[in-house]
Amino acid sequence: MAMTHAAEGLDAPDIGVNRFAQIASLPVRQPILALSCALLLAFGVTAVVSPWITADPAALDPLNRLQPPSLAEPFGTDQVGRSVFARALVGTRVSLSVGIAVAVLTTLIGVCTGVIAGYFRSVDKIVMRAMDAVMAIPAILLAIALVALIGASPIVIVTAISLPEIPRMARVVRASVLSLRERVYVEAAITCGGRTVTILHRHILPGAAGPIMVQSTYVFASAMILESILSFLGAGTPPDVPSWGNMMSEGRQFLQIAPWILGFPALMLAMTVLAANLLGDVLRDLLDPSFAGGEMR
Amino acid sequence: MTGYVVGRLFAAIPVLLAVAVFVFLLLSLVPGDPAVLIAGDFASPPQVEAVRQALGLNLPLLPRFLAWAGRILSGDFGLSLFSRIPVSQLVAQRIEPTLLLSLMTITIAVVVAVPLGLVAAYRPRGLVARLTMAGAVLGFSLPVFVVAFALVYTLALGLHWFPVQGYKPLSQGMLACLHSLVLPAISLSFLYIALIARVTRAAVLEVLREDYVRTAHAKGLAARKIIARHVLSNAAVPIITVVGIGFAALLGGVVVTETVFSIPGLGRLTADSILRRDYPVVQALILLFAFVYVVVNLVVDILYAVVDPRIRY
């Protein structure tokens, strides 16, 4: 039932309407969906092309330091005269790539864990208790502890941010699997002697795809926040890399005299995360209208 | 009721045990020899050996864990590598600001979020509902330090209503102390308000569909009485749950907020200790935070049974 509704809203009846008109009318039918997708797409393109279209983000110009936003420098300059605009655009790369990497890693591990806990009841208790334990440690704390103890390399940062996100993904998947495995068609498949792997792959996972997609959108959003917090606390991306968190961390000393150094990366981060969160909300409401409006994540 | 409470208590033990194992293993992830780390840069080889013997670092993993857990249970968290003060003493000095900040944040969050969620559910198409839901998405999307700096820029640097940073201990007067915590508490409560308002709205919407609410309206009960007796008491369980779950985010946010506002609390101690690689302090703080989280959620579980008698299974 959930899926049919999604199909109505998103990509289906082809009868009499061509696909182009479908997409063209999307901003009218789903303005928030269209807006958040457009924003994320814009940031994605920025991330890819920014090194070729902006000035050198590391170029110093001490004579023009702490200049307010102007036509030449739309976001102003920082304490050593670097272009905040160039740095903010290039900073998109770090946030988006960390967000995507964490979303992929969390989804892979979380789905496996959730399916195992939900389908094989004998290990459920043990697996979920381990997940509870990870959830009992605040995500920020867990991530900075791991990064600071092991050392800040991209792999460690992505793993450290993924670890606290995995239990929530696992819980979402487990809940879906628990209800799906009671369905008649799953029982039928078991009775017919279907192999477990096939049943999981063909019958369980497709049914859980919606909630997984929604949750990974949220993971993508919160990973970007965590990355910026790590950088801000000085335990994340190395300070010479222009990431939004690093820029905000440097900009805090100049908050009073040059608020743009902190303000613009903050604005870009907020817009990206907001777009991802809105996309998640819209997808969730489309996939399961009974939840429309919000509940626990 | 007693059976339920005891059951919940026992369910919390494996979680704490798993956290302890994790925190213990954290130290073995650190590159290098832990005995050298703990003995310090200027220790002679015999001193390092003595530390190794004393902490049982030469033992295999399991006996070493048991020895470590035994010391923790007896309240011995070791010495801080940085200041050479017992960790328990260091932590005790820092509890006051963090405790007050958390209490203030929860109070602000509940007082703001529950009425907002309630109104948003009663008038789903109204202005309050729209603003609340939009604000909630925003609350999820702003990192706590961005909210903090926005508040500092406007209310502290611009209007001079609040200090930019710093903390006045309770001993300097209650009002001065609370005044110094207003901005940190508001910035910290942002995410919490978003979380609680959304859940309150969803829970109240659910309850409003129930027959007993319609009956109460039909028999002419005053709206205020219906809200208090029927709606809120039945929507309480999800609201309390999310207050408990959100507590982890609150404790994490404390680390950031205290750094931004230079508050000498547990969060600041955590951030500093992690950056100084002061492992015994980091271990103790993670254990403490996880312990507080588990206890808060235990209290939440017990509150369920008080609020909703059906839950005493």
XYZ file of C-alpha atoms in Angstrom:
610
model
C 0.000 0.000 0.000
C 2.795 2.318 0.856
C 4.477 1.678 -2.440
C 1.394 2.260 -4.577
C 0.922 5.672 -3.096
C 4.516 6.541 -3.811
C 4.036 5.418 -7.368
C 1.026 7.707 -7.782
C 2.936 10.663 -6.498
C 6.222 10.113 -8.217
C 6.633 8.280 -11.441
C 3.761 6.579 -12.764
C 0.710 6.349 -14.725
C 2.141 6.665 -18.190
C -1.278 6.466 -19.787
C -1.786 9.530 -21.932
C 0.789 11.672 -20.153
C 4.324 11.825 -21.340
C 7.240 11.682 -18.985
C 8.362 15.195 -19.805
C 5.050 16.697 -18.705
C 5.321 14.593 -15.547
C 8.671 16.081 -14.666
C 7.697 19.575 -15.814
C 4.695 19.629 -13.486
C 6.722 18.345 -10.511
C 7.418 21.826 -9.078
C 3.663 22.411 -8.943
C 2.659 19.047 -7.519
C 5.569 18.663 -5.104
C 7.151 22.087 -4.631
C 9.255 21.073 -1.633
C 10.492 17.907 -3.322
C 11.446 19.877 -6.425
C 13.114 22.638 -4.426
C 15.182 20.314 -2.238
C 16.258 18.199 -5.223
C 17.210 21.348 -7.142
C 19.230 22.652 -4.180
C 21.056 19.353 -3.674
C 21.737 19.128 -7.408
C 23.116 22.678 -7.390
C 25.405 21.876 -4.472
C 26.457 18.626 -6.138
C 27.408 20.443 -9.346
C 29.211 23.090 -7.299
C 31.195 20.387 -5.538
C 32.293 18.844 -8.820
C 33.163 21.954 -10.811
C 34.221 24.393 -8.058
C 38.018 23.947 -8.457
C 37.755 25.075 -12.092
C 35.405 28.017 -11.718
C 36.666 29.804 -8.603
C 39.805 31.637 -7.703
C 42.492 29.739 -5.793
C 40.976 29.192 -2.319
C 44.436 29.193 -0.748
C 45.692 32.411 -2.405
C 46.705 34.909 0.268
C 46.140 38.629 -0.162
C 47.034 40.217 3.192
C 46.442 43.749 1.892
C 42.763 42.934 1.349
C 42.118 41.018 4.556
C 38.793 41.135 6.420
C 37.057 42.937 3.548
C 33.242 42.892 3.758
C 31.228 41.310 0.921
C 31.437 43.307 -2.309
C 30.847 42.784 -6.014
C 34.372 41.476 -6.526
C 34.271 39.290 -3.399
C 30.618 38.333 -2.864
C 31.357 36.646 0.506
C 34.151 39.005 1.605
C 37.684 37.982 2.561
C 39.087 36.317 5.670
C 41.856 37.259 8.118
C 44.630 36.556 5.591
C 42.786 37.907 2.580
C 41.603 34.607 1.142
C 38.350 34.647 -0.805
C 35.554 33.341 1.425
C 33.478 32.738 -1.713
C 36.097 30.470 -3.303
C 36.674 28.625 -0.030
C 32.966 28.166 0.625
C 32.398 26.739 -2.865
C 35.359 24.376 -2.600
C 34.208 23.460 0.922
C 31.116 21.896 -0.644
C 33.336 19.000 -1.713
C 34.282 17.921 1.807
C 30.766 18.125 3.221
C 29.060 16.366 0.329
C 31.653 13.627 -0.042
C 31.648 12.894 3.695
C 27.831 12.947 3.667
C 27.601 10.548 0.744
C 30.317 8.207 2.032
C 28.701 8.021 5.474
C 25.252 7.457 3.992
C 26.543 4.593 1.832
C 28.576 2.954 4.614
C 25.794 3.331 7.192
C 23.219 1.951 4.786
C 25.354 -1.076 3.897
C 26.187 -2.027 7.483
C 22.874 -0.904 8.975
C 20.824 -2.858 6.441
C 22.854 -6.033 6.980
C 22.587 -5.692 10.757
C 18.886 -4.854 10.661
C 18.044 -7.723 8.321
C 20.003 -10.197 10.437
C 18.373 -8.980 13.666
C 14.900 -8.859 12.161
C 14.950 -12.105 10.236
C 17.049 -14.416 12.382
C 15.341 -14.089 15.733
C 17.975 -16.042 17.644
C 20.610 -13.318 17.317
C 18.162 -10.409 17.593
C 18.646 -9.775 21.312
C 22.438 -9.752 21.166
C 22.657 -7.584 18.062
C 20.139 -5.046 19.302
C 21.763 -4.797 22.744
C 25.042 -3.962 21.020
C 23.180 -1.322 19.020
C 21.654 0.070 22.238
C 25.140 0.366 23.680
C 26.375 2.369 20.700
C 23.285 4.587 20.951
C 23.993 5.229 24.621
C 27.182 7.078 23.681
C 26.446 10.550 22.289
C 27.257 10.569 18.557
C 29.479 13.636 18.740
C 31.462 12.174 21.617
C 31.936 8.820 19.921
C 33.036 10.458 16.683
C 35.527 12.919 18.183
C 36.934 10.240 20.472
C 37.587 7.889 17.555
C 39.044 10.567 15.314
C 41.244 12.059 18.041
C 42.497 8.682 19.240
C 43.190 7.060 15.892
C 44.068 10.140 13.848
C 42.132 12.183 11.307
C 42.295 10.482 7.939
C 39.272 10.538 5.598
C 38.590 6.836 6.258
C 38.663 7.316 10.036
C 36.414 10.380 9.835
C 33.838 8.567 7.703
C 33.919 5.478 9.947
C 33.686 7.561 13.114
C 30.643 9.445 11.837
C 29.007 6.267 10.506
C 29.349 4.263 13.699
C 26.793 6.221 15.772
C 24.406 6.354 12.788
C 24.366 2.595 12.207
C 22.063 1.647 15.130
C 19.295 3.967 13.958
C 19.469 2.552 10.437
C 19.523 -0.973 11.863
C 16.435 -0.247 13.973
C 14.487 1.132 11.022
C 15.393 -1.887 8.872
C 14.709 -4.364 11.663
C 11.250 -2.898 12.247
C 10.397 -3.219 8.537
C 11.773 -6.748 8.324
C 9.839 -7.821 11.423
C 6.555 -6.828 9.825
C 7.487 -8.045 6.334
C 8.426 -11.546 7.426
C 4.877 -12.058 8.714
C 3.445 -11.333 5.251
C 1.744 -14.213 3.458
C 3.988 -14.039 0.393
C 7.084 -14.389 2.553
C 5.555 -17.362 4.345
C 4.674 -18.838 0.983
C 8.242 -18.401 -0.224
C 9.548 -20.101 2.910
C 7.071 -22.950 2.541
C 8.043 -23.459 -1.078
C 11.580 -24.037 0.102
C 13.079 -20.817 -1.189
C 16.657 -20.232 -0.206
C 17.038 -17.737 2.647
C 19.300 -15.481 0.601
C 16.765 -15.408 -2.214
C 13.901 -14.644 0.155
C 15.803 -11.776 1.750
C 16.888 -10.430 -1.599
C 13.644 -10.859 -3.550
C 10.943 -10.470 -0.925
C 12.210 -8.688 2.165
C 14.634 -6.018 0.945
C 12.392 -4.493 -1.746
C 9.684 -4.008 0.872
C 12.071 -2.236 3.195
C 13.535 -0.046 0.437
C 11.337 2.965 1.205
C 12.231 3.389 4.880
C 15.887 2.659 4.054
C 15.926 5.408 1.445
C 14.322 7.899 3.834
C 16.692 7.021 6.644
C 19.770 7.300 4.438
C 18.680 10.804 3.449
C 18.573 11.714 7.142
C 21.952 10.050 7.701
C 23.388 12.100 4.828
C 22.093 15.269 6.503
C 23.288 14.508 10.003
C 26.679 13.277 8.740
C 27.339 16.715 7.275
C 26.447 18.333 10.601
C 28.729 15.947 12.489
C 31.572 16.552 10.042
C 31.300 20.299 10.578
C 31.247 19.826 14.356
C 34.351 17.620 14.196
C 36.195 20.216 12.117
C 34.925 22.966 14.372
C 36.295 21.242 17.484
C 39.607 20.702 15.718
C 39.264 16.907 15.506
C 38.182 16.585 11.904
C 39.337 17.475 8.432
C 42.929 18.821 8.598
C 42.913 22.626 9.002
C 44.614 23.323 5.662
C 41.688 21.798 3.746
C 38.943 24.377 3.126
C 35.898 22.710 4.677
C 32.906 24.571 6.066
C 33.657 23.398 9.581
C 37.272 24.612 9.372
C 36.186 27.973 7.959
C 33.676 28.460 10.784
C 36.265 27.412 13.332
C 38.702 30.050 12.019
C 35.974 32.630 11.649
C 34.825 32.496 15.254
C 37.621 34.797 16.492
C 36.508 37.422 13.981
C 32.782 37.108 14.658
C 32.470 40.676 15.872
C 34.442 42.430 13.133
C 33.945 40.046 10.195
C 30.832 37.913 10.684
C 30.842 36.893 7.013
C 33.786 34.518 7.520
C 31.633 32.348 9.760
C 28.249 33.317 8.346
C 28.529 32.221 4.722
C 29.836 28.696 5.300
C 27.213 28.347 8.042
C 24.524 29.417 5.582
C 25.739 26.989 2.903
C 25.874 24.134 5.404
C 22.414 24.942 6.751
C 20.964 25.071 3.217
C 22.490 21.725 2.220
C 21.381 19.973 5.385
C 17.952 21.595 5.196
C 17.519 20.414 1.602
C 18.449 16.863 2.591
C 16.141 16.868 5.618
C 13.241 18.261 3.580
C 13.838 15.623 0.901
C 13.728 12.948 3.603
C 10.491 14.340 5.054
C 8.788 14.527 1.659
C 9.890 11.009 0.729
C 8.659 9.688 4.055
C 5.261 11.329 3.690
C 4.940 10.031 0.125
C 5.922 6.501 1.106
C 3.762 6.329 4.191
C 0.971 8.904 4.246
C -0.232 7.747 7.666
C 2.855 9.391 9.182
C 2.406 12.655 7.287
C 3.807 15.492 9.306
C 6.384 13.947 11.502
C 7.173 11.564 14.263
C 10.271 10.066 15.770
C 13.289 9.499 13.656
C 5.182 -2.531 39.365
C 8.244 -3.736 41.328
C 8.696 -6.606 38.896
C 8.594 -4.197 35.979
C 11.181 -1.880 37.562
C 13.520 -4.751 38.395
C 13.150 -6.094 34.857
C 14.105 -2.706 33.405
C 17.072 -2.465 35.767
C 18.402 -5.802 34.588
C 17.889 -4.838 30.953
C 20.164 -1.817 31.475
C 23.106 -3.904 32.697
C 24.069 -5.538 29.368
C 23.989 -2.128 27.682
C 26.353 -0.649 30.253
C 28.578 -3.703 30.015
C 28.772 -3.347 26.235
C 29.647 0.353 26.611
C 32.375 -0.568 29.091
C 33.859 -3.128 26.686
C 33.787 -0.545 23.939
C 35.446 2.150 26.055
C 38.059 -0.364 27.185
C 38.853 -1.384 23.606
C 39.107 2.279 22.616
C 42.475 2.497 24.346
C 43.793 -0.482 22.429
C 42.926 1.323 19.172
C 45.431 4.011 20.060
C 48.690 3.591 18.219
C 51.606 2.965 20.594
C 52.168 1.341 23.952
C 49.533 2.349 26.544
C 52.005 1.882 29.417
C 54.366 4.456 27.863
C 51.441 6.810 27.288
C 50.184 6.582 30.849
C 53.618 6.777 32.456
C 54.324 10.002 30.586
C 57.092 11.314 28.365
C 59.725 11.565 31.088
C 59.299 8.132 32.657
C 62.301 5.819 32.820
C 61.935 2.243 31.517
C 61.581 0.825 35.086
C 58.799 3.336 35.791
C 57.013 2.298 32.569
C 57.403 -1.319 33.655
C 55.923 -0.461 37.072
C 52.885 1.164 35.432
C 52.514 -1.869 33.192
C 52.519 -4.151 36.239
C 50.224 -1.929 38.315
C 47.571 -1.591 35.613
C 47.925 -5.185 34.492
C 48.799 -4.118 30.936
C 51.026 -7.184 30.546
C 48.047 -9.494 31.035
C 45.977 -10.972 28.198
C 42.873 -9.039 27.094
C 40.219 -10.656 29.283
C 42.017 -10.504 32.667
C 43.103 -6.973 31.777
C 39.467 -5.996 31.141
C 38.374 -7.564 34.417
C 41.109 -5.729 36.329
C 40.139 -2.466 34.645
C 36.419 -2.966 35.260
C 37.160 -3.837 38.882
C 39.021 -0.559 39.389
C 36.202 1.385 37.696
C 33.576 -0.262 39.903
C 35.550 0.682 43.002
C 35.595 4.294 41.784
C 39.239 4.373 40.696
C 39.396 5.934 37.233
C 43.155 6.511 37.352
C 45.131 9.721 37.028
C 44.727 12.327 34.346
C 47.735 12.121 32.005
C 47.695 15.894 31.624
C 47.262 17.232 35.153
C 48.132 14.129 37.228
C 44.988 14.720 39.308
C 42.698 11.736 39.987
C 40.115 11.617 37.196
C 37.212 11.311 39.634
C 38.263 14.566 41.331
C 38.680 16.336 37.980
C 35.226 15.222 36.879
C 33.578 16.169 40.175
C 34.871 19.749 39.871
C 33.185 20.119 36.488
C 29.745 18.695 37.170
C 27.921 21.829 38.359
C 27.802 23.896 35.127
C 26.916 20.892 32.980
C 24.161 19.755 35.301
C 22.620 23.237 35.441
C 22.967 23.704 31.684
C 21.253 20.367 30.960
C 18.418 21.031 33.395
C 17.856 24.505 31.984
C 17.898 23.179 28.410
C 15.374 20.443 29.137
C 13.115 22.905 30.943
C 13.213 25.416 28.077
C 12.701 22.649 25.521
C 9.699 21.061 27.227
C 8.060 24.380 28.120
C 8.369 25.646 24.533
C 7.930 22.449 22.540
C 4.941 20.763 24.178
C 2.535 23.735 23.793
C 3.770 24.296 20.221
C 3.208 20.665 19.336
C -0.203 20.741 20.983
C -1.362 23.819 19.072
C 0.109 22.443 15.853
C -1.950 19.282 16.278
C -5.154 21.114 17.184
C -4.936 23.543 14.274
C -3.000 21.564 11.663
C -3.471 24.202 8.959
C -2.928 27.208 11.221
C -0.012 29.596 11.264
C 1.455 28.159 14.487
C 1.430 24.666 13.003
C 3.184 25.761 9.831
C 5.778 27.813 11.667
C 6.395 25.012 14.171
C 6.914 22.392 11.514
C 9.142 24.661 9.433
C 11.080 25.615 12.563
C 11.447 21.941 13.458
C 13.107 21.081 10.133
C 15.372 24.087 10.616
C 16.184 22.918 14.150
C 17.341 19.565 12.750
C 19.410 21.262 10.076
C 21.472 23.761 12.063
C 24.568 22.564 13.903
C 24.429 23.681 17.526
C 27.420 26.009 17.196
C 25.822 27.868 14.292
C 22.751 28.577 16.429
C 25.085 29.565 19.244
C 27.037 32.042 17.126
C 23.864 33.526 15.651
C 22.590 34.138 19.197
C 25.948 35.519 20.346
C 26.103 37.860 17.365
C 22.615 39.258 17.865
C 21.820 39.059 21.588
C 25.293 39.356 23.105
C 27.436 41.379 20.682
C 24.518 43.351 19.225
C 22.097 43.989 22.060
C 24.406 43.291 25.027
C 21.641 41.410 26.832
C 23.825 38.456 27.724
C 27.544 37.834 28.196
C 29.364 36.617 25.074
C 30.905 33.718 26.957
C 31.976 32.521 30.383
C 30.225 30.992 33.355
C 29.377 32.376 36.803
C 29.297 29.580 39.402
C 26.296 29.176 41.672
C 28.400 30.490 44.571
C 28.331 33.938 42.912
C 24.581 34.054 43.125
C 21.757 32.136 41.526
C 20.613 34.865 39.137
C 24.065 35.699 37.806
C 24.671 32.003 37.250
C 21.423 31.412 35.369
C 21.959 34.604 33.360
C 25.320 33.294 32.163
C 23.649 30.065 31.022
C 20.712 31.544 29.080
C 22.384 31.716 25.658
C 24.037 28.286 25.880
C 20.770 26.738 27.037
C 18.763 28.342 24.230
C 21.234 27.224 21.571
C 21.297 23.728 22.995
C 17.514 23.529 23.271
C 16.971 24.282 19.564
C 17.383 20.704 18.369
C 15.568 19.373 21.406
C 12.582 21.665 20.797
C 12.411 20.471 17.201
C 12.455 16.840 18.313
C 9.873 17.215 21.090
C 7.523 19.477 19.130
C 7.335 17.022 16.236
C 6.689 14.054 18.473
C 4.140 15.954 20.563
C 2.275 16.964 17.423
C 2.253 13.409 16.058
C 1.232 11.893 19.396
C -1.551 14.419 19.978
C -2.856 13.967 16.424
C -3.032 10.255 17.121
C -4.928 10.740 20.386
C -7.339 13.278 18.900
C -8.626 10.559 16.557
C -9.610 8.344 19.505
C -13.231 7.729 20.389
C -12.836 8.800 23.999
C -11.798 12.291 22.942
C -14.868 12.606 20.740
C -16.999 11.327 23.608
C -15.487 13.878 25.961
C -16.250 16.649 23.474
C -19.746 15.310 22.932
C -20.591 15.292 26.604
C -19.585 18.957 26.723
C -16.358 18.760 28.726
C -14.340 21.993 28.623
C -11.521 21.931 26.071
C -8.924 22.626 28.759
C -10.056 19.620 30.768
C -10.019 17.403 27.707
C -6.452 18.438 26.950
C -5.246 17.836 30.480
C -7.155 14.657 31.312
C -7.497 12.864 28.020
C -5.118 14.201 25.414
C -1.893 14.990 27.236
C -2.006 12.039 29.578
C -2.437 9.683 26.652
C 0.147 11.401 24.476
C 2.632 11.447 27.355
C 4.385 8.160 26.623
C 5.860 9.109 23.218
C 6.706 12.586 24.524
C 8.591 11.212 27.528
C 10.292 8.678 25.262
C 11.656 11.325 22.959
C 12.853 13.415 25.896
C 14.856 10.367 26.979
C 16.175 9.524 23.509
C 17.040 13.148 22.852
C 19.164 13.161 25.974
C 22.067 11.598 24.054
C 21.942 14.457 21.565
C 21.809 16.889 24.471
C 24.927 15.438 26.087
C 26.721 15.521 22.750
C 25.598 19.111 22.245
C 26.994 20.009 25.666
C 30.497 19.240 24.363
C 30.082 21.769 21.560
C 28.122 24.413 23.471
C 30.513 24.506 26.404
C 33.402 24.922 23.983
C 31.691 27.802 22.184
C 30.736 29.609 25.410
C 33.906 28.682 27.383
C 31.927 27.024 30.158
C 34.181 24.964 32.437
C 31.910 21.924 32.509
C 32.132 18.251 31.606
C 31.637 18.959 27.904
C 34.572 21.329 27.771
C 36.632 18.843 29.771
C 35.706 16.159 27.236
C 36.708 18.242 24.220
C 39.953 19.339 25.886
C 40.847 15.835 27.081
C 40.224 14.310 23.677
C 42.431 16.898 21.979
C 45.116 16.425 24.657
C 44.809 12.634 24.289
C 44.178 12.319 28.001
C 42.856 8.768 27.701
C 41.829 8.001 31.306
C 39.711 11.163 31.417
C 38.157 10.404 28.012
C 37.304 6.867 29.116
C 35.767 8.058 32.366
C 33.701 10.759 30.631
C 32.347 8.475 27.921
C 31.394 5.966 30.605
C 29.769 8.711 32.662
C 27.784 10.126 29.717
C 26.618 6.660 28.685
C 25.727 5.863 32.295
C 23.673 9.064 32.621
C 21.941 8.311 29.322
C 21.070 4.781 30.424
C 19.837 5.997 33.818
C 17.711 8.734 32.232
C 16.133 6.179 29.930
C 15.601 3.843 32.856
C 13.726 6.632 34.621
C 11.758 7.153 31.396
C 10.842 3.460 31.332
C 9.675 3.663 34.921
C 7.714 6.844 34.197
C 5.847 4.940 31.475
C 4.413 2.662 34.080
C 3.403 5.630 36.218
C 1.833 7.546 33.335
C 0.261 4.595 31.584
C -0.823 1.743 33.875
C -1.317 -0.533 30.848
C 2.459 -0.815 30.473
C 3.116 -2.723 33.696
C 3.429 -6.018 31.920
